[in-house]
Coordinates of C-alpha atoms and ligand atoms in Angstrom, one line a residue:
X1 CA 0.0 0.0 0.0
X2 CA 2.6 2.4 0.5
X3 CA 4.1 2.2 -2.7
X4 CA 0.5 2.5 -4.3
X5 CA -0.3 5.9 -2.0
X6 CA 1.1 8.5 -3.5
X7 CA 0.5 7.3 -6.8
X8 CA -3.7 6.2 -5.7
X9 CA -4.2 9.2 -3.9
X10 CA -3.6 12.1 -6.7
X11 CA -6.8 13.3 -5.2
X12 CA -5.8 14.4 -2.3
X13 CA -2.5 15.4 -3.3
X14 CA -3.6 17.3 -5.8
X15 CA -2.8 20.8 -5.5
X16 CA -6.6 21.4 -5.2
X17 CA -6.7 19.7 -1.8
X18 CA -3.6 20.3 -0.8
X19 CA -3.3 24.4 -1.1
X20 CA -5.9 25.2 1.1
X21 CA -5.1 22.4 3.9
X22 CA -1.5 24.0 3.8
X23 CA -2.8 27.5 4.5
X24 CA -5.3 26.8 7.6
X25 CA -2.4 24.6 9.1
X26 CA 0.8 27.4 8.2
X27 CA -1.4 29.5 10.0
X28 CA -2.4 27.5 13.1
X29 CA 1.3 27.1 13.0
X30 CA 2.4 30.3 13.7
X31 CA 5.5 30.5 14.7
X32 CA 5.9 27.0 16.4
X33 CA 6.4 23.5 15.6
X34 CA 3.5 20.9 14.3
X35 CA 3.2 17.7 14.9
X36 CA 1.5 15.0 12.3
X37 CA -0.2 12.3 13.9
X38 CA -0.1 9.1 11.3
X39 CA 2.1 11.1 8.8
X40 CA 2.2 8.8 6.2
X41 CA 4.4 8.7 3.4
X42 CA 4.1 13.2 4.2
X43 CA 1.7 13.9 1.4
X44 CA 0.5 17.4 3.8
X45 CA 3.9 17.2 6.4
X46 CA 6.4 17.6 3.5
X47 CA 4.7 20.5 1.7
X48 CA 4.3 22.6 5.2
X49 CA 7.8 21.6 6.2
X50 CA 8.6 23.3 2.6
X51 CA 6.7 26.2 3.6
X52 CA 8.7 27.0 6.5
X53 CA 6.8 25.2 9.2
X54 CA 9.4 22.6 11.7
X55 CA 7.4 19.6 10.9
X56 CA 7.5 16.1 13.4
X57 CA 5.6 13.1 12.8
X58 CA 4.9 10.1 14.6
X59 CA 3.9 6.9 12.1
X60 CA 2.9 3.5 12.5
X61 CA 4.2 2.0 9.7
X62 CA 7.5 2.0 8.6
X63 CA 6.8 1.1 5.5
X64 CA 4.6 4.4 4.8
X65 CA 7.8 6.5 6.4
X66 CA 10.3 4.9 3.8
X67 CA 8.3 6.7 1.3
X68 CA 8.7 9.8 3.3
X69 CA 11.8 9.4 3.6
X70 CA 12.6 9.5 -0.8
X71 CA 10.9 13.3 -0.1
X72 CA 12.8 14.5 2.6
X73 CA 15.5 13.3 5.4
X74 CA 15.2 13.1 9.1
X75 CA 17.0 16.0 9.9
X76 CA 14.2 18.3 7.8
X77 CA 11.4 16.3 9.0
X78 CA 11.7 13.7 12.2
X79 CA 9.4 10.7 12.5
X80 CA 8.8 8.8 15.2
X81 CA 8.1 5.0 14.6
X82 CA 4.8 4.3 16.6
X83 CA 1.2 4.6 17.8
X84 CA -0.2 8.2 18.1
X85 CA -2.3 7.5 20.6
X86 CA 0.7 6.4 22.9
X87 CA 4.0 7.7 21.2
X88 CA 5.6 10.6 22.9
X89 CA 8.2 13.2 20.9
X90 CA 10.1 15.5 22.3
X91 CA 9.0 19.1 22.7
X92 CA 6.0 21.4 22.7
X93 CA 3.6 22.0 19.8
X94 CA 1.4 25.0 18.8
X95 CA 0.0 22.8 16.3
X96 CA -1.1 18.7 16.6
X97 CA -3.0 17.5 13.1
X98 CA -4.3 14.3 12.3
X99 CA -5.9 14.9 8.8
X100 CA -7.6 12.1 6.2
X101 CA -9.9 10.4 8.6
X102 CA -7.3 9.0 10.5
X103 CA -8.6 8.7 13.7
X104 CA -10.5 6.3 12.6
X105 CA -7.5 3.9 12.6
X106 CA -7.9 3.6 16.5
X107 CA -10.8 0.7 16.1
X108 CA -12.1 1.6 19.9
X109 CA -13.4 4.7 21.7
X110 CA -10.8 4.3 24.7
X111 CA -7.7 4.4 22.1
X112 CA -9.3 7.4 20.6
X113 CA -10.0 9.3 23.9
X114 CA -6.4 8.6 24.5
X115 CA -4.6 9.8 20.5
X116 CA -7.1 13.2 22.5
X117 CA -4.8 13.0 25.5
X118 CA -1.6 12.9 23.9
X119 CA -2.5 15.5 21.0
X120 CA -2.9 17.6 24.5
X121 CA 0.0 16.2 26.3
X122 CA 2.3 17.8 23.0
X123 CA 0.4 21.3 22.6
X124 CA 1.6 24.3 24.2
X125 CA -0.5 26.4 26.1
X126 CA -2.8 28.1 23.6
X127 CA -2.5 25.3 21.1
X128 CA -4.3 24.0 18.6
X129 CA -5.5 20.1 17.7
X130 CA -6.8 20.0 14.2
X131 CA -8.8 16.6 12.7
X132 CA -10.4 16.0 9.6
X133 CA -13.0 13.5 9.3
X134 CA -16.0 12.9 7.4
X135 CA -19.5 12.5 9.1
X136 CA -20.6 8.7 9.4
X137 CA -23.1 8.5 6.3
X138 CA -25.2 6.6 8.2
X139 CA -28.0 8.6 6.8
X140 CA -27.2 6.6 3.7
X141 CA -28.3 3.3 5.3
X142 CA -32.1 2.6 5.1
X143 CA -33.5 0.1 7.7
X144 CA -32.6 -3.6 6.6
X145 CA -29.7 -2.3 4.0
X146 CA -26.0 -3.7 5.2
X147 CA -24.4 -1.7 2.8
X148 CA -23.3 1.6 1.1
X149 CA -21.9 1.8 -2.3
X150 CA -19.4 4.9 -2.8
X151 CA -18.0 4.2 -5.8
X152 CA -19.2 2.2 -8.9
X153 CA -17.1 3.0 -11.6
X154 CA -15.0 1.2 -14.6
X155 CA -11.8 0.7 -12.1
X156 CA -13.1 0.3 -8.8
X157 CA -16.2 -0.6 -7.1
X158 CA -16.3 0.9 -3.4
X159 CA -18.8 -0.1 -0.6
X160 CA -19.1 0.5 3.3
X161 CA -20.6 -2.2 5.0
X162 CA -21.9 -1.4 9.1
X163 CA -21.7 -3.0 12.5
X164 CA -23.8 -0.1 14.4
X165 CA -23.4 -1.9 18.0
X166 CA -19.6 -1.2 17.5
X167 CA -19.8 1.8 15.4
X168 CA -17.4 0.0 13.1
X169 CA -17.4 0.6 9.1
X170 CA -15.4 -1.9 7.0
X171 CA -14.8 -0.4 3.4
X172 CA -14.4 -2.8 0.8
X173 CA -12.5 -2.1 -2.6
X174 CA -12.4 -3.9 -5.8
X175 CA -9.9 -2.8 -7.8
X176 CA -9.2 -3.4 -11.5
X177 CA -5.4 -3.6 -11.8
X178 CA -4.3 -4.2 -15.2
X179 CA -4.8 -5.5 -18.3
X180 CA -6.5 -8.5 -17.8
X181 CA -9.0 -7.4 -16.4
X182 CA -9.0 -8.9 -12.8
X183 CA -9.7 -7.1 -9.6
X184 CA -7.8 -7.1 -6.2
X185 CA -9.8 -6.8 -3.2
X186 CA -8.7 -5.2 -0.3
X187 CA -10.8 -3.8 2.5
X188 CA -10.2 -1.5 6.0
X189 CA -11.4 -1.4 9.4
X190 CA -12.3 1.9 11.2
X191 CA -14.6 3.1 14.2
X192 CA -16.5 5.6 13.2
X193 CA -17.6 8.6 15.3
X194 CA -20.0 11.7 15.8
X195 CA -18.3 14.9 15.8
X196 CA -20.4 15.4 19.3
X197 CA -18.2 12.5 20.2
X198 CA -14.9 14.1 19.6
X199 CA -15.8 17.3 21.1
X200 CA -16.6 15.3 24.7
X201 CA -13.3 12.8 24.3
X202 CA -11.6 16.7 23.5
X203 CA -13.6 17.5 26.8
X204 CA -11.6 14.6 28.5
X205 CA -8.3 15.9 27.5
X206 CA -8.7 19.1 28.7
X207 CA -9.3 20.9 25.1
X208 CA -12.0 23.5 24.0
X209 CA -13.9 23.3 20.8
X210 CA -12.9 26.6 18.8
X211 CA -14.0 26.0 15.4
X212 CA -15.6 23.8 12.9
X213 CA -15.7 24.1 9.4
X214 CA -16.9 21.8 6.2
X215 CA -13.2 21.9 4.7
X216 CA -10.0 23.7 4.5
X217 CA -11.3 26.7 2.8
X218 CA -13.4 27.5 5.7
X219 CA -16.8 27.0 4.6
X220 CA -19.7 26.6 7.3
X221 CA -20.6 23.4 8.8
X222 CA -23.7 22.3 8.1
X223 CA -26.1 19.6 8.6
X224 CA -25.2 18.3 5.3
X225 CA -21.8 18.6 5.5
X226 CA -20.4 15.5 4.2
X227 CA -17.0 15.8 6.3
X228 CA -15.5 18.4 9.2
X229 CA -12.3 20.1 10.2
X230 CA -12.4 20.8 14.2
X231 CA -10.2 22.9 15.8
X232 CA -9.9 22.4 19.5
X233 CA -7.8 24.5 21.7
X234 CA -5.6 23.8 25.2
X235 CA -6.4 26.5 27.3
X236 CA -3.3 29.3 28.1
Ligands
LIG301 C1 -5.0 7.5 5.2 S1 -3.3 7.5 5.7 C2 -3.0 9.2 6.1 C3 -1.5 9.5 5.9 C4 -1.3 11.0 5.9 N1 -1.6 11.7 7.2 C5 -2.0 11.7 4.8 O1 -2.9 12.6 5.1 O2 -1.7 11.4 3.6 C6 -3.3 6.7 7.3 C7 -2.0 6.5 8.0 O3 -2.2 6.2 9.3 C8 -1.2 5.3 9.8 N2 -1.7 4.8 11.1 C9 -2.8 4.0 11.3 N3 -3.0 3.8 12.6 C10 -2.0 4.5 13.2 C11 -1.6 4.6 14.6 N4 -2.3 4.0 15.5 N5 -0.6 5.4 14.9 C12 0.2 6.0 13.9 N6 -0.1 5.9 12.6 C13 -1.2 5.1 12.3 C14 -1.1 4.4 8.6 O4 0.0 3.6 8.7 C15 -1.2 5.3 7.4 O5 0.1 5.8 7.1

């Protein structure tokens, strides 16, 4: 997968996505340090280390950070090999960012109350945590229905199938590879969650709600709003 992501995702690293995302962040930045929570192979922590901004990230898979790593070396951009909801760097932050729906990596609420505490534990006084997730499109699933189909196209067929006890969503991928016309199937687990429920586990860790927006360019949040970007803030 990480040799696929950059290549899979021109998407999001399109220049489309990726202005705008750069400009909130630079500017919750300031004049400190960030730090990425699940940085990837740096699609968004290369580009704002680029613009100036000390850039740190922590990253489970060291496969993902190898990648990084062909962008840009340790002494530019440290990563830390490990679990953001446990892994402690050193330092203080005026900016922690887990972007891409990422938190819902941590498959229970406990180990995302606690990727909460340690976004705290890093921020400076005055400090901002910043996610970006989309809101569970549970409106999508009539009574009886056990899945969601989010892509049907020539190359891929996409669908999100739900265990509502758990709030877990599993989406599954086909994907048309080459030539021959066969697909590979892959699929990924995640716990999805209400931004209420974020703004309580921020609660926990001692962080205020300050904003919430429909995407990087600011727009309002809405109750149609297909994905957020929360800002929470550690009191001075
Ligand atoms: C969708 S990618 C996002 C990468 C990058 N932040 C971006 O926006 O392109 C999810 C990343 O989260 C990492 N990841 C998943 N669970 C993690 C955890 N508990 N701690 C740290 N990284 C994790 C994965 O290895 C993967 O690199």
């Amino acid at each position: 997968m990480a040799d696929r992501y950059d290549t899979e995702e021109t998407g999001m690293s399109s220049a489309a996505v990726l202005g705008p995302t750069l400009t909130f962040l630079t500017s919750l930045a300031g004049t400190g340090r960030a730090l990425e929570f699940a940085i990837g192979t740096g699609r968004v922590g290369v580009p704002l280390r680029e613009r100036g901004v000390p850039v740190v990230g922590i990253e489970l898979s060291e496969h993902m950070v190898a990648v990084l790593r062909r962008k840009m070396d340790e002494d530019m951009l440290p990563v830390a090999l490990g679990d953001m909801a446990t892994t402690i760097v050193p330092g203080e932050f005026t900016l922690v960012y887990l972007v891409y729906n990422t938190i819902t990596n941590l498959l229970t609420q406990d180990e995302q109350v606690e990727c909460f505490r340690n976004a705290a534990r890093h921020l400076a006084p005055g400090g901002r945590y910043v996610v970006e997730l989309g809101v569970p499109p549970l409106r999508l699933l009539p009574p009886g229905q056990v899945a969601v189909p989010f892509d049907v196209s020539e190359r891929h067929l996409g669908f999100d199938t739900f265990d509502l006890v758990e709030q877990i969503l599993v989406s599954h991928h086909l994907t048309r590879d080459g030539e021959d016309g066969r697909y590979r199937r892959g699929s990924s687990r995640h716990r999805y969650a209400w931004p209420a429920e974020l703004d309580l586990m921020a609660r926990i860790a001692g962080l205020e709600l300050e904003r919430r927006v429909a995407d990087w360019d600011g727009a309002p949040f809405t109750q149609d709003s297909p994905k957020h970007i929360s800002v929470w803030r550690k009191p001075i």
